């Protein structure tokens, strides 16, 4: 499937693009099933919030219609939407009001070993820590070097994901996922006010749990809490939910709440 730039088939952007130069932009990775972008409203909501916080000038209606058209043509797969602040004229300084550049890329459906979902995964304990930057926290911006460094820490196929802490040692998320704990019936996920990406699937899991009457909390999480958790799982908008079996010396069994939420998310993603 051809990529699109500003609504036209294209497979390159100008060398002056600020996404390339500075990571000055945002992205969304969206699962597409039978031509429909899954959880589109949540993706566009996060994108709008990112545009507002970074003062990126975008047309939400145009972006929605392009995503819908691209997804319809893609059929089944993964759609990546990038917005950059367009071309750079002079260093870091921005041209107020300049419209974003819209980039759409399609790829085939993601394929992961089915055992990740059934038996659960191992998390690699990453040494790379997340920096605390409240101005960027929660956003899916194009600066992802911490994740690149963290993902380079392991090469073996034994570990499907990595665990990332912040500089103060709080448990934040996975390298490409958010993390949930079940502690005495409470569903807990990290507060992302200082760092981390506020995942679309994390928001969906929190909403689904609340609808089921399950108590939920968003709070700082210590390694001790993680170790003592009854269940642990990771999630993102492409693979859904993977139960976590172990991370270094810590281990957990796959529990009933993880299975319940996994079933709901599987139905959403049709997997
Ligand atoms: C660093 C990071 N955190 C969390 C997530 C999960 O986000 P989402 O649920 O929107 O896919 C991702 C997804 O790629 C990510 O890269």
PDB file of C-alpha atoms in Angstrom, residues 31-173:
ATOM      1  CA  UNK A  31      -4.866  -1.247  14.160  1.00  0.00           C
ATOM      2  CA  UNK A  32      -7.096  -1.553  11.080  1.00  0.00           C
ATOM      3  CA  UNK A  33      -9.668  -4.362  10.799  1.00  0.00           C
ATOM      4  CA  UNK A  34     -11.836  -4.838   7.703  1.00  0.00           C
ATOM      5  CA  UNK A  35     -11.061  -1.292   6.615  1.00  0.00           C
ATOM      6  CA  UNK A  36     -11.986   0.240   9.993  1.00  0.00           C
ATOM      7  CA  UNK A  37      -9.453   1.989  12.270  1.00  0.00           C
ATOM      8  CA  UNK A  38      -9.879   0.470  15.755  1.00  0.00           C
ATOM      9  CA  UNK A  39     -10.361   2.924  18.654  1.00  0.00           C
ATOM     10  CA  UNK A  40     -10.098   5.828  16.220  1.00  0.00           C
ATOM     11  CA  UNK A  41     -11.741   8.376  18.523  1.00  0.00           C
ATOM     12  CA  UNK A  42      -9.223   7.647  21.268  1.00  0.00           C
ATOM     13  CA  UNK A  43      -6.288   7.944  18.842  1.00  0.00           C
ATOM     14  CA  UNK A  44      -7.580  11.253  17.469  1.00  0.00           C
ATOM     15  CA  UNK A  45      -8.242  12.544  20.957  1.00  0.00           C
ATOM     16  CA  UNK A  46      -4.616  11.907  21.984  1.00  0.00           C
ATOM     17  CA  UNK A  47      -3.438  13.507  18.739  1.00  0.00           C
ATOM     18  CA  UNK A  48      -5.589  16.620  19.352  1.00  0.00           C
ATOM     19  CA  UNK A  49      -4.210  16.891  22.867  1.00  0.00           C
ATOM     20  CA  UNK A  50      -0.647  16.587  21.481  1.00  0.00           C
ATOM     21  CA  UNK A  51      -1.321  19.280  18.851  1.00  0.00           C
ATOM     22  CA  UNK A  52      -2.675  21.575  21.525  1.00  0.00           C
ATOM     23  CA  UNK A  53       0.292  21.078  23.851  1.00  0.00           C
ATOM     24  CA  UNK A  54       2.933  21.387  21.106  1.00  0.00           C
ATOM     25  CA  UNK A  55       1.096  24.215  19.272  1.00  0.00           C
ATOM     26  CA  UNK A  56       0.905  22.149  16.085  1.00  0.00           C
ATOM     27  CA  UNK A  57      -1.673  23.499  13.631  1.00  0.00           C
ATOM     28  CA  UNK A  58      -3.806  20.622  12.331  1.00  0.00           C
ATOM     29  CA  UNK A  59      -7.271  20.216  10.849  1.00  0.00           C
ATOM     30  CA  UNK A  60      -8.921  17.408  12.880  1.00  0.00           C
ATOM     31  CA  UNK A  61     -11.757  16.839  10.354  1.00  0.00           C
ATOM     32  CA  UNK A  62      -9.303  16.501   7.477  1.00  0.00           C
ATOM     33  CA  UNK A  63      -7.111  14.094   9.458  1.00  0.00           C
ATOM     34  CA  UNK A  64     -10.113  11.958  10.372  1.00  0.00           C
ATOM     35  CA  UNK A  65     -11.340  11.755   6.790  1.00  0.00           C
ATOM     36  CA  UNK A  66      -7.858  10.874   5.479  1.00  0.00           C
ATOM     37  CA  UNK A  67      -7.384   8.169   8.109  1.00  0.00           C
ATOM     38  CA  UNK A  68     -10.793   6.673   7.273  1.00  0.00           C
ATOM     39  CA  UNK A  69     -10.050   6.673   3.541  1.00  0.00           C
ATOM     40  CA  UNK A  70      -6.575   5.203   4.022  1.00  0.00           C
ATOM     41  CA  UNK A  71      -7.856   2.493   6.391  1.00  0.00           C
ATOM     42  CA  UNK A  72     -10.619   1.549   3.946  1.00  0.00           C
ATOM     43  CA  UNK A  73      -7.989   1.045   1.236  1.00  0.00           C
ATOM     44  CA  UNK A  74      -5.656  -0.847   3.622  1.00  0.00           C
ATOM     45  CA  UNK A  75      -8.256  -3.405   4.693  1.00  0.00           C
ATOM     46  CA  UNK A  76      -6.450  -5.318   7.455  1.00  0.00           C
ATOM     47  CA  UNK A  77      -3.164  -4.086   8.855  1.00  0.00           C
ATOM     48  CA  UNK A  78      -1.526  -1.339  10.853  1.00  0.00           C
ATOM     49  CA  UNK A  79      -1.771   2.322   9.930  1.00  0.00           C
ATOM     50  CA  UNK A  80       0.848   4.780  11.094  1.00  0.00           C
ATOM     51  CA  UNK A  81      -0.104   8.438  11.079  1.00  0.00           C
ATOM     52  CA  UNK A  82       2.620  11.043  11.572  1.00  0.00           C
ATOM     53  CA  UNK A  83       2.149  14.783  11.887  1.00  0.00           C
ATOM     54  CA  UNK A  84       5.257  16.936  11.643  1.00  0.00           C
ATOM     55  CA  UNK A  85       5.638  20.695  11.950  1.00  0.00           C
ATOM     56  CA  UNK A  86       6.499  20.804   8.245  1.00  0.00           C
ATOM     57  CA  UNK A  87       9.755  22.265   6.951  1.00  0.00           C
ATOM     58  CA  UNK A  88      12.322  24.061   9.054  1.00  0.00           C
ATOM     59  CA  UNK A  89      13.492  27.426   7.836  1.00  0.00           C
ATOM     60  CA  UNK A  90      15.857  28.519  10.613  1.00  0.00           C
ATOM     61  CA  UNK A  91      17.029  26.292  13.467  1.00  0.00           C
ATOM     62  CA  UNK A  92      14.624  25.382  16.235  1.00  0.00           C
ATOM     63  CA  UNK A  93      12.468  28.484  15.818  1.00  0.00           C
ATOM     64  CA  UNK A  94       8.965  27.806  14.580  1.00  0.00           C
ATOM     65  CA  UNK A  95       6.784  29.634  12.108  1.00  0.00           C
ATOM     66  CA  UNK A  96       3.568  30.219  14.072  1.00  0.00           C
ATOM     67  CA  UNK A  97       0.482  29.015  12.229  1.00  0.00           C
ATOM     68  CA  UNK A  98       2.339  26.848   9.696  1.00  0.00           C
ATOM     69  CA  UNK A  99       0.180  23.773   8.958  1.00  0.00           C
ATOM     70  CA  UNK A 100       1.401  20.293   9.882  1.00  0.00           C
ATOM     71  CA  UNK A 101       2.600  17.780   7.297  1.00  0.00           C
ATOM     72  CA  UNK A 102       0.418  14.647   7.336  1.00  0.00           C
ATOM     73  CA  UNK A 103       2.065  11.302   6.627  1.00  0.00           C
ATOM     74  CA  UNK A 104       0.162   7.992   6.406  1.00  0.00           C
ATOM     75  CA  UNK A 105       1.922   4.631   6.140  1.00  0.00           C
ATOM     76  CA  UNK A 106       0.344   1.194   5.990  1.00  0.00           C
ATOM     77  CA  UNK A 107       1.786  -2.185   6.909  1.00  0.00           C
ATOM     78  CA  UNK A 108       0.437  -5.755   7.097  1.00  0.00           C
ATOM     79  CA  UNK A 109      -1.140  -6.998  10.345  1.00  0.00           C
ATOM     80  CA  UNK A 110       1.363  -7.418  13.181  1.00  0.00           C
ATOM     81  CA  UNK A 111       2.305 -11.049  13.816  1.00  0.00           C
ATOM     82  CA  UNK A 112       3.372 -12.147  17.287  1.00  0.00           C
ATOM     83  CA  UNK A 113       3.681 -15.686  18.680  1.00  0.00           C
ATOM     84  CA  UNK A 114       0.190 -16.703  19.941  1.00  0.00           C
ATOM     85  CA  UNK A 115       1.870 -17.914  23.163  1.00  0.00           C
ATOM     86  CA  UNK A 116       2.462 -14.278  24.151  1.00  0.00           C
ATOM     87  CA  UNK A 117      -1.268 -13.928  24.623  1.00  0.00           C
ATOM     88  CA  UNK A 118      -2.001 -17.382  25.992  1.00  0.00           C
ATOM     89  CA  UNK A 119       0.954 -18.238  28.275  1.00  0.00           C
ATOM     90  CA  UNK A 120       2.132 -14.689  28.918  1.00  0.00           C
ATOM     91  CA  UNK A 121       5.456 -12.996  28.298  1.00  0.00           C
ATOM     92  CA  UNK A 122       8.768 -12.298  29.989  1.00  0.00           C
ATOM     93  CA  UNK A 123       9.731  -8.646  30.513  1.00  0.00           C
ATOM     94  CA  UNK A 124      13.355  -7.627  30.143  1.00  0.00           C
ATOM     95  CA  UNK A 125      14.398  -5.322  33.023  1.00  0.00           C
ATOM     96  CA  UNK A 126      15.726  -2.329  31.044  1.00  0.00           C
ATOM     97  CA  UNK A 127      18.545  -0.265  32.509  1.00  0.00           C
ATOM     98  CA  UNK A 128      17.577   2.707  30.328  1.00  0.00           C
ATOM     99  CA  UNK A 129      15.459   5.043  32.454  1.00  0.00           C
ATOM    100  CA  UNK A 130      12.765   7.438  31.300  1.00  0.00           C
ATOM    101  CA  UNK A 131      13.510  11.138  31.841  1.00  0.00           C
ATOM    102  CA  UNK A 132      10.923  13.210  33.611  1.00  0.00           C
ATOM    103  CA  UNK A 133       9.500  15.961  31.371  1.00  0.00           C
ATOM    104  CA  UNK A 134       5.937  16.977  32.268  1.00  0.00           C
ATOM    105  CA  UNK A 135       5.650  19.133  29.117  1.00  0.00           C
ATOM    106  CA  UNK A 136       5.902  16.015  26.947  1.00  0.00           C
ATOM    107  CA  UNK A 137       4.578  13.347  29.322  1.00  0.00           C
ATOM    108  CA  UNK A 138       1.699  11.296  27.949  1.00  0.00           C
ATOM    109  CA  UNK A 139       2.214  12.418  24.338  1.00  0.00           C
ATOM    110  CA  UNK A 140       3.139  10.077  21.515  1.00  0.00           C
ATOM    111  CA  UNK A 141       5.708  12.464  20.085  1.00  0.00           C
ATOM    112  CA  UNK A 142       8.324  11.585  17.493  1.00  0.00           C
ATOM    113  CA  UNK A 143      11.268  11.650  19.945  1.00  0.00           C
ATOM    114  CA  UNK A 144      11.579   7.983  20.903  1.00  0.00           C
ATOM    115  CA  UNK A 145      15.322   7.602  21.524  1.00  0.00           C
ATOM    116  CA  UNK A 146      14.813   6.300  25.059  1.00  0.00           C
ATOM    117  CA  UNK A 147      12.718   3.454  23.639  1.00  0.00           C
ATOM    118  CA  UNK A 148      15.327   2.825  20.926  1.00  0.00           C
ATOM    119  CA  UNK A 149      18.078   2.530  23.570  1.00  0.00           C
ATOM    120  CA  UNK A 150      15.913   0.349  25.807  1.00  0.00           C
ATOM    121  CA  UNK A 151      14.919  -1.984  22.974  1.00  0.00           C
ATOM    122  CA  UNK A 152      18.610  -2.431  22.054  1.00  0.00           C
ATOM    123  CA  UNK A 153      19.258  -3.879  25.530  1.00  0.00           C
ATOM    124  CA  UNK A 154      18.026  -7.345  24.601  1.00  0.00           C
ATOM    125  CA  UNK A 155      18.217  -9.409  21.431  1.00  0.00           C
ATOM    126  CA  UNK A 156      16.945 -12.798  22.569  1.00  0.00           C
ATOM    127  CA  UNK A 157      13.475 -14.005  21.606  1.00  0.00           C
ATOM    128  CA  UNK A 158      12.785 -15.010  25.237  1.00  0.00           C
ATOM    129  CA  UNK A 159      11.782 -11.474  26.163  1.00  0.00           C
ATOM    130  CA  UNK A 160       8.805 -10.021  24.314  1.00  0.00           C
ATOM    131  CA  UNK A 161       8.888  -6.624  26.004  1.00  0.00           C
ATOM    132  CA  UNK A 162      10.973  -4.569  28.434  1.00  0.00           C
ATOM    133  CA  UNK A 163      10.140  -2.879  31.726  1.00  0.00           C
ATOM    134  CA  UNK A 164      10.971   0.818  31.998  1.00  0.00           C
ATOM    135  CA  UNK A 165      11.356   2.828  35.193  1.00  0.00           C
ATOM    136  CA  UNK A 166      11.824   6.557  35.517  1.00  0.00           C
ATOM    137  CA  UNK A 167      14.980   8.181  36.908  1.00  0.00           C
ATOM    138  CA  UNK A 168      13.503   8.020  40.423  1.00  0.00           C
ATOM    139  CA  UNK A 169      12.875   4.272  40.169  1.00  0.00           C
ATOM    140  CA  UNK A 170       9.101   4.393  39.684  1.00  0.00           C
ATOM    141  CA  UNK A 171       7.598   1.684  37.473  1.00  0.00           C
ATOM    142  CA  UNK A 172       6.217   3.446  34.369  1.00  0.00           C
ATOM    143  CA  UNK A 173       5.537   1.256  31.330  1.00  0.00           C
TER     144      UNK A 173
END
